[in-house]
PDB file of C-alpha atoms and ligand atoms in Angstrom:
ATOM      1  CA  MET A  52     -42.265  22.151  -0.863  1.00 88.00           C
ATOM      2  CA  ALA A  53     -39.477  24.085   1.482  1.00 88.00           C
ATOM      3  CA  ARG A  54     -40.928  27.121   0.432  1.00 86.00           C
ATOM      4  CA  ILE A  55     -44.552  25.944   1.178  1.00 86.00           C
ATOM      5  CA  GLU A  56     -43.269  24.828   4.676  1.00 87.00           C
ATOM      6  CA  LYS A  57     -41.420  28.033   5.248  1.00 83.00           C
ATOM      7  CA  GLU A  58     -44.674  30.081   4.505  1.00 81.00           C
ATOM      8  CA  SER A  59     -46.640  27.721   6.843  1.00 83.00           C
ATOM      9  CA  GLY A  60     -44.529  28.065   9.471  1.00 82.00           C
ATOM     10  CA  ARG A  61     -44.751  31.912   9.231  1.00 79.00           C
ATOM     11  CA  LEU A  62     -48.478  31.864   8.786  1.00 79.00           C
ATOM     12  CA  SER A  63     -48.933  29.797  11.916  1.00 81.00           C
ATOM     13  CA  GLU A  64     -46.339  32.383  13.904  1.00 79.00           C
ATOM     14  CA  LEU A  65     -48.442  35.145  12.783  1.00 78.00           C
ATOM     15  CA  ILE A  66     -51.855  33.419  13.952  1.00 81.00           C
ATOM     16  CA  ASP A  67     -50.292  32.579  17.317  1.00 81.00           C
ATOM     17  CA  GLN A  68     -49.248  36.451  17.506  1.00 78.00           C
ATOM     18  CA  LEU A  69     -52.687  37.476  16.529  1.00 79.00           C
ATOM     19  CA  LEU A  70     -54.202  35.304  19.087  1.00 80.00           C
ATOM     20  CA  ILE A  71     -52.015  36.882  21.641  1.00 78.00           C
ATOM     21  CA  LEU A  72     -52.857  40.269  20.519  1.00 75.00           C
ATOM     22  CA  THR A  73     -56.712  39.518  20.603  1.00 77.00           C
ATOM     23  CA  ARG A  74     -56.410  37.776  24.099  1.00 75.00           C
ATOM     24  CA  ILE A  75     -54.959  41.192  25.539  1.00 72.00           C
ATOM     25  CA  GLU A  76     -56.926  43.394  23.707  1.00 69.00           C
ATOM     26  CA  GLY A  77     -60.069  41.579  24.997  1.00 69.00           C
ATOM     27  CA  ASN A  78     -58.427  41.613  28.536  1.00 63.00           C
ATOM     28  CA  VAL A  79     -59.678  37.937  28.727  1.00 56.00           C
ATOM     29  CA  ASP A  80     -56.909  37.193  31.131  1.00 58.00           C
ATOM     30  CA  ASN A  81     -57.281  37.981  34.943  1.00 61.00           C
ATOM     31  CA  PRO A  82     -56.293  41.162  35.987  1.00 62.00           C
ATOM     32  CA  PRO A  83     -52.331  41.139  36.139  1.00 73.00           C
ATOM     33  CA  ASN A  84     -51.239  40.753  39.584  1.00 84.00           C
ATOM     34  CA  GLU A  85     -48.491  38.542  40.109  1.00 91.00           C
ATOM     35  CA  PRO A  86     -45.040  39.860  41.340  1.00 94.00           C
ATOM     36  CA  VAL A  87     -42.699  40.259  38.719  1.00 95.00           C
ATOM     37  CA  ARG A  88     -39.085  40.791  39.632  1.00 95.00           C
ATOM     38  CA  LEU A  89     -37.909  42.983  36.483  1.00 94.00           C
ATOM     39  CA  HIS A  90     -34.274  42.639  36.847  1.00 92.00           C
ATOM     40  CA  LYS A  91     -34.709  38.862  36.690  1.00 93.00           C
ATOM     41  CA  LEU A  92     -37.063  38.909  33.948  1.00 95.00           C
ATOM     42  CA  LEU A  93     -34.389  41.168  31.953  1.00 94.00           C
ATOM     43  CA  SER A  94     -31.330  39.233  32.856  1.00 93.00           C
ATOM     44  CA  ASP A  95     -33.302  36.052  31.772  1.00 94.00           C
ATOM     45  CA  ILE A  96     -34.137  37.747  28.264  1.00 95.00           C
ATOM     46  CA  VAL A  97     -30.792  38.923  27.947  1.00 94.00           C
ATOM     47  CA  HIS A  98     -29.473  35.345  28.542  1.00 93.00           C
ATOM     48  CA  ASP A  99     -31.636  34.038  25.883  1.00 92.00           C
ATOM     49  CA  THR A 100     -30.980  36.642  23.228  1.00 93.00           C
ATOM     50  CA  ASP A 101     -27.298  37.280  23.751  1.00 91.00           C
ATOM     51  CA  PHE A 102     -26.211  34.133  22.147  1.00 89.00           C
ATOM     52  CA  GLU A 103     -28.171  34.915  18.729  1.00 88.00           C
ATOM     53  CA  ALA A 104     -26.995  38.463  18.951  1.00 93.00           C
ATOM     54  CA  ALA A 105     -23.276  37.282  19.251  1.00 92.00           C
ATOM     55  CA  ASN A 106     -23.644  35.125  16.437  1.00 93.00           C
ATOM     56  CA  GLN A 107     -24.512  38.395  14.382  1.00 92.00           C
ATOM     57  CA  ASP A 108     -21.578  40.366  16.008  1.00 95.00           C
ATOM     58  CA  ARG A 109     -24.062  42.301  18.243  1.00 96.00           C
ATOM     59  CA  ARG A 110     -23.954  42.688  22.054  1.00 95.00           C
ATOM     60  CA  ILE A 111     -26.840  43.366  24.554  1.00 95.00           C
ATOM     61  CA  GLU A 112     -25.504  45.502  27.505  1.00 94.00           C
ATOM     62  CA  ILE A 113     -27.198  46.106  30.790  1.00 91.00           C
ATOM     63  CA  GLN A 114     -26.218  49.615  31.902  1.00 89.00           C
ATOM     64  CA  ASN A 115     -27.901  49.632  35.041  1.00 78.00           C
ATOM     65  CA  LEU A 116     -30.470  47.290  36.744  1.00 75.00           C
ATOM     66  CA  ASP A 117     -32.323  48.648  39.819  1.00 79.00           C
ATOM     67  CA  GLU A 118     -33.950  45.897  41.634  1.00 87.00           C
ATOM     68  CA  VAL A 119     -37.595  46.347  40.903  1.00 93.00           C
ATOM     69  CA  THR A 120     -40.755  44.301  41.448  1.00 94.00           C
ATOM     70  CA  VAL A 121     -43.831  45.118  39.870  1.00 94.00           C
ATOM     71  CA  LEU A 122     -47.420  43.586  40.073  1.00 92.00           C
ATOM     72  CA  GLY A 123     -48.366  42.168  36.409  1.00 91.00           C
ATOM     73  CA  ALA A 124     -48.755  39.428  34.293  1.00 90.00           C
ATOM     74  CA  MET A 125     -45.013  37.879  33.848  1.00 91.00           C
ATOM     75  CA  GLU A 126     -45.955  36.235  30.516  1.00 89.00           C
ATOM     76  CA  MET A 127     -47.127  39.449  28.805  1.00 90.00           C
ATOM     77  CA  LEU A 128     -44.170  41.907  30.279  1.00 94.00           C
ATOM     78  CA  ASP A 129     -41.674  39.091  28.847  1.00 94.00           C
ATOM     79  CA  ARG A 130     -43.349  39.143  25.510  1.00 91.00           C
ATOM     80  CA  ALA A 131     -43.111  42.962  25.440  1.00 95.00           C
ATOM     81  CA  LEU A 132     -39.769  43.210  26.411  1.00 96.00           C
ATOM     82  CA  GLU A 133     -38.390  40.472  24.293  1.00 95.00           C
ATOM     83  CA  ASN A 134     -40.065  41.872  21.352  1.00 95.00           C
ATOM     84  CA  VAL A 135     -38.338  45.426  21.849  1.00 97.00           C
ATOM     85  CA  ILE A 136     -34.937  43.979  22.445  1.00 97.00           C
ATOM     86  CA  ARG A 137     -35.103  41.589  19.512  1.00 94.00           C
ATOM     87  CA  ASN A 138     -35.837  44.525  17.502  1.00 95.00           C
ATOM     88  CA  GLY A 139     -32.910  46.370  18.822  1.00 96.00           C
ATOM     89  CA  ILE A 140     -30.752  43.417  17.920  1.00 95.00           C
ATOM     90  CA  ARG A 141     -32.142  43.299  14.364  1.00 93.00           C
ATOM     91  CA  TYR A 142     -31.543  46.968  13.854  1.00 94.00           C
ATOM     92  CA  THR A 143     -28.180  47.881  15.673  1.00 96.00           C
ATOM     93  CA  ALA A 144     -25.144  48.323  13.543  1.00 96.00           C
ATOM     94  CA  ALA A 145     -22.853  45.338  13.039  1.00 96.00           C
ATOM     95  CA  GLY A 146     -20.188  45.633  16.095  1.00 96.00           C
ATOM     96  CA  SER A 147     -22.745  47.916  18.142  1.00 97.00           C
ATOM     97  CA  ALA A 148     -24.770  46.955  21.374  1.00 96.00           C
ATOM     98  CA  VAL A 149     -28.361  47.357  22.336  1.00 97.00           C
ATOM     99  CA  GLU A 150     -28.179  49.214  25.889  1.00 96.00           C
ATOM    100  CA  ILE A 151     -30.780  48.221  28.609  1.00 95.00           C
ATOM    101  CA  THR A 152     -31.367  50.579  31.732  1.00 94.00           C
ATOM    102  CA  ILE A 153     -34.005  50.217  34.343  1.00 93.00           C
ATOM    103  CA  ALA A 154     -34.546  53.260  36.494  1.00 92.00           C
ATOM    104  CA  LYS A 155     -36.777  53.298  39.360  1.00 92.00           C
ATOM    105  CA  GLY A 156     -38.641  56.909  39.685  1.00 90.00           C
ATOM    106  CA  GLU A 157     -41.013  57.873  42.691  1.00 91.00           C
ATOM    107  CA  ASP A 158     -43.868  56.052  41.495  1.00 94.00           C
ATOM    108  CA  TYR A 159     -42.871  54.315  38.238  1.00 96.00           C
ATOM    109  CA  VAL A 160     -40.055  52.137  36.858  1.00 96.00           C
ATOM    110  CA  ALA A 161     -38.475  53.324  33.551  1.00 96.00           C
ATOM    111  CA  ILE A 162     -37.037  50.491  31.029  1.00 96.00           C
ATOM    112  CA  ILE A 163     -35.039  51.973  28.408  1.00 97.00           C
ATOM    113  CA  VAL A 164     -33.872  50.093  25.477  1.00 98.00           C
ATOM    114  CA  ARG A 165     -31.757  51.953  23.018  1.00 97.00           C
ATOM    115  CA  ASP A 166     -29.868  50.721  19.845  1.00 98.00           C
ATOM    116  CA  HIS A 167     -27.218  52.069  17.627  1.00 97.00           C
ATOM    117  CA  GLY A 168     -29.072  51.671  14.323  1.00 96.00           C
ATOM    118  CA  PRO A 169     -31.008  53.701  11.669  1.00 95.00           C
ATOM    119  CA  GLY A 170     -33.681  54.801  14.029  1.00 96.00           C
ATOM    120  CA  VAL A 171     -37.244  55.392  12.589  1.00 96.00           C
ATOM    121  CA  PRO A 172     -38.237  58.396  10.531  1.00 96.00           C
ATOM    122  CA  GLN A 173     -40.031  60.930  12.883  1.00 96.00           C
ATOM    123  CA  GLU A 174     -43.412  60.703  11.174  1.00 96.00           C
ATOM    124  CA  TYR A 175     -43.403  57.073  11.776  1.00 96.00           C
ATOM    125  CA  LEU A 176     -42.461  56.824  15.531  1.00 97.00           C
ATOM    126  CA  GLU A 177     -46.163  56.356  16.585  1.00 97.00           C
ATOM    127  CA  GLN A 178     -47.336  54.175  13.755  1.00 96.00           C
ATOM    128  CA  ILE A 179     -44.718  51.529  14.387  1.00 96.00           C
ATOM    129  CA  PHE A 180     -46.929  50.508  17.539  1.00 96.00           C
ATOM    130  CA  LYS A 181     -49.619  49.776  14.854  1.00 93.00           C
ATOM    131  CA  PRO A 182     -50.350  46.022  13.715  1.00 90.00           C
ATOM    132  CA  PHE A 183     -48.750  45.109  10.497  1.00 87.00           C
ATOM    133  CA  PHE A 184     -47.098  48.621  10.189  1.00 89.00           C
ATOM    134  CA  ARG A 185     -43.355  48.370   9.039  1.00 89.00           C
ATOM    135  CA  VAL A 186     -41.331  51.140   7.959  1.00 90.00           C
ATOM    136  CA  ALA A 187     -40.689  50.671   4.194  1.00 79.00           C
ATOM    137  CA  GLU A 188     -36.900  49.988   4.558  1.00 67.00           C
ATOM    138  CA  SER A 189     -37.716  47.009   6.729  1.00 64.00           C
ATOM    139  CA  ARG A 190     -39.744  45.619   4.031  1.00 60.00           C
ATOM    140  CA  ASN A 191     -37.374  45.583   1.764  1.00 59.00           C
ATOM    141  CA  LEU A 192     -34.887  43.928   3.991  1.00 56.00           C
ATOM    142  CA  ASP A 193     -35.649  40.303   4.195  1.00 58.00           C
ATOM    143  CA  SER A 194     -35.972  40.935   8.166  1.00 61.00           C
ATOM    144  CA  GLY A 195     -38.861  38.122   8.361  1.00 61.00           C
ATOM    145  CA  GLY A 196     -40.909  40.378  10.559  1.00 75.00           C
ATOM    146  CA  THR A 197     -44.453  40.538  10.283  1.00 80.00           C
ATOM    147  CA  GLY A 198     -45.055  43.908  12.075  1.00 87.00           C
ATOM    148  CA  ILE A 199     -46.999  42.851  14.938  1.00 89.00           C
ATOM    149  CA  GLY A 200     -44.354  42.717  17.856  1.00 92.00           C
ATOM    150  CA  LEU A 201     -44.614  46.407  18.740  1.00 95.00           C
ATOM    151  CA  ALA A 202     -48.336  46.256  18.818  1.00 93.00           C
ATOM    152  CA  ILE A 203     -48.495  43.094  21.284  1.00 91.00           C
ATOM    153  CA  ALA A 204     -45.649  45.260  23.363  1.00 94.00           C
ATOM    154  CA  LYS A 205     -47.880  48.171  23.516  1.00 94.00           C
ATOM    155  CA  GLN A 206     -51.300  46.289  24.403  1.00 91.00           C
ATOM    156  CA  ALA A 207     -49.125  44.395  26.982  1.00 91.00           C
ATOM    157  CA  ILE A 208     -47.837  47.405  28.531  1.00 94.00           C
ATOM    158  CA  LEU A 209     -51.305  49.389  28.480  1.00 91.00           C
ATOM    159  CA  MET A 210     -52.825  46.384  30.267  1.00 88.00           C
ATOM    160  CA  HIS A 211     -50.288  47.219  33.120  1.00 91.00           C
ATOM    161  CA  GLY A 212     -51.391  50.648  33.351  1.00 91.00           C
ATOM    162  CA  GLY A 213     -48.075  51.792  31.799  1.00 95.00           C
ATOM    163  CA  SER A 214     -46.726  53.634  28.602  1.00 97.00           C
ATOM    164  CA  ILE A 215     -44.635  52.970  25.720  1.00 98.00           C
ATOM    165  CA  GLU A 216     -42.718  55.476  23.363  1.00 98.00           C
ATOM    166  CA  ALA A 217     -40.339  55.472  20.874  1.00 98.00           C
ATOM    167  CA  ARG A 218     -37.858  58.435  19.854  1.00 98.00           C
ATOM    168  CA  ASN A 219     -34.628  58.773  17.863  1.00 98.00           C
ATOM    169  CA  ALA A 220     -31.767  59.169  19.881  1.00 97.00           C
ATOM    170  CA  LYS A 221     -29.594  62.202  19.186  1.00 95.00           C
ATOM    171  CA  LYS A 222     -26.590  60.442  17.925  1.00 92.00           C
ATOM    172  CA  GLY A 223     -28.665  57.910  16.029  1.00 94.00           C
ATOM    173  CA  GLY A 224     -30.338  54.770  17.133  1.00 97.00           C
ATOM    174  CA  LEU A 225     -33.834  54.037  18.382  1.00 98.00           C
ATOM    175  CA  VAL A 226     -34.900  54.474  21.979  1.00 98.00           C
ATOM    176  CA  ILE A 227     -37.727  52.692  23.435  1.00 98.00           C
ATOM    177  CA  GLU A 228     -38.882  53.944  26.841  1.00 98.00           C
ATOM    178  CA  ILE A 229     -41.409  51.851  28.909  1.00 98.00           C
ATOM    179  CA  HIS A 230     -42.901  53.096  31.891  1.00 97.00           C
ATOM    180  CA  LEU A 231     -44.749  50.882  34.499  1.00 96.00           C
ATOM    181  CA  PRO A 232     -46.301  51.802  37.601  1.00 94.00           C
ATOM    182  CA  LEU A 233     -45.031  50.877  40.846  1.00 92.00           C
ATOM    183  CA  LEU A 234     -47.328  49.682  43.743  1.00 74.00           C
TER     184      LEU A 234
HETATM  185  N1  ATP B 569     -35.185  49.575  16.860  1.00 84.85           N
HETATM  186  C1  ATP B 569     -35.560  49.575  15.693  1.00 84.85           C
HETATM  187  N2  ATP B 569     -34.886  50.513  14.774  1.00 84.85           N
HETATM  188  C2  ATP B 569     -35.414  50.744  13.821  1.00 84.85           C
HETATM  189  N3  ATP B 569     -36.584  50.438  13.134  1.00 84.85           N
HETATM  190  C3  ATP B 569     -37.332  49.646  14.162  1.00 84.85           C
HETATM  191  C4  ATP B 569     -36.974  49.320  15.438  1.00 84.85           C
HETATM  192  N4  ATP B 569     -37.888  48.633  15.779  1.00 84.85           N
HETATM  193  C5  ATP B 569     -38.902  48.472  14.952  1.00 84.85           C
HETATM  194  N5  ATP B 569     -38.494  49.501  14.031  1.00 84.85           N
HETATM  195  C6  ATP B 569     -39.659  49.542  12.810  1.00 84.85           C
HETATM  196  O1  ATP B 569     -40.825  49.267  13.614  1.00 84.85           O
HETATM  197  C7  ATP B 569     -41.456  48.369  12.600  1.00 84.85           C
HETATM  198  C8  ATP B 569     -42.433  47.610  13.495  1.00 84.85           C
HETATM  199  O2  ATP B 569     -41.799  46.803  14.568  1.00 84.85           O
HETATM  200  P1  ATP B 569     -42.528  45.600  15.308  1.00 84.85           P
HETATM  201  O3  ATP B 569     -41.691  44.779  16.253  1.00 84.85           O
HETATM  202  O4  ATP B 569     -44.049  45.660  15.310  1.00 84.85           O
HETATM  203  O5  ATP B 569     -42.451  44.545  13.707  1.00 84.85           O
HETATM  204  P2  ATP B 569     -41.310  43.820  13.019  1.00 84.85           P
HETATM  205  O6  ATP B 569     -39.896  43.455  13.995  1.00 84.85           O
HETATM  206  O7  ATP B 569     -41.283  44.231  11.864  1.00 84.85           O
HETATM  207  O8  ATP B 569     -41.944  42.141  13.255  1.00 84.85           O
HETATM  208  P3  ATP B 569     -42.282  41.063  14.309  1.00 84.85           P
HETATM  209  O9  ATP B 569     -41.932  41.857  15.484  1.00 84.85           O
HETATM  210  O10 ATP B 569     -43.570  40.822  14.018  1.00 84.85           O
HETATM  211  O11 ATP B 569     -41.351  40.149  13.910  1.00 84.85           O
HETATM  212  C9  ATP B 569     -40.593  47.509  12.049  1.00 84.85           C
HETATM  213  O12 ATP B 569     -40.809  46.811  10.763  1.00 84.85           O
HETATM  214  C10 ATP B 569     -39.460  48.512  11.818  1.00 84.85           C
HETATM  215  O13 ATP B 569     -39.476  49.162  10.438  1.00 84.85           O
HETATM  216 MG1   MG B 570     -40.334  43.189  16.014  1.00 84.85          MG
END
């Protein structure tokens, strides 16, 4: 019974996520145009996830938080950033931190999330944004993911006219860099 309950819980979570993905891909929502204060949004996410991270001997550090407001859909940006940050917490090494930076450019803002985990093999750096794609090692871990978080994050960022990319840091760890256009 416990197993059935756990599996059905997972299934309903998956269905929720698939619906979100379909909704974004179908662009059913109104065009995203509410003012979203990024620094506020990120501080809230960090506040919500920090406790969980601390329980696993991991930290979230905000390196630099320029005050930036973009026009967008708060809910979608929230999902995108939370997914990326939660991945960082999951993969960063025990005792290390997930580092977040917001840097304002001329006509875009960059949000960079960096962890100190194993990173992703070069050949999979683009694939991790595809629905259900998980790197083999992660599948062996009982890390509980479905492999849809980054697909949602990518669609959410694209719907804002932005971009999202993954690369490995020189000294190890994954870097996710998101660009969002400024008004
Ligand atoms: N910070 C990271 N370090 C190392 N590998 C990562 C990192 N983030 C993502 N990955 C790899 O990319 C895969 C896809 O990530 P994604 O967030 O889409 O799925 P998930 O976290 O496995 O599941 P879900 O987000 O649906 O709960 C992960 O399974 C993992 O293999
Ligand atoms: Mg994830």
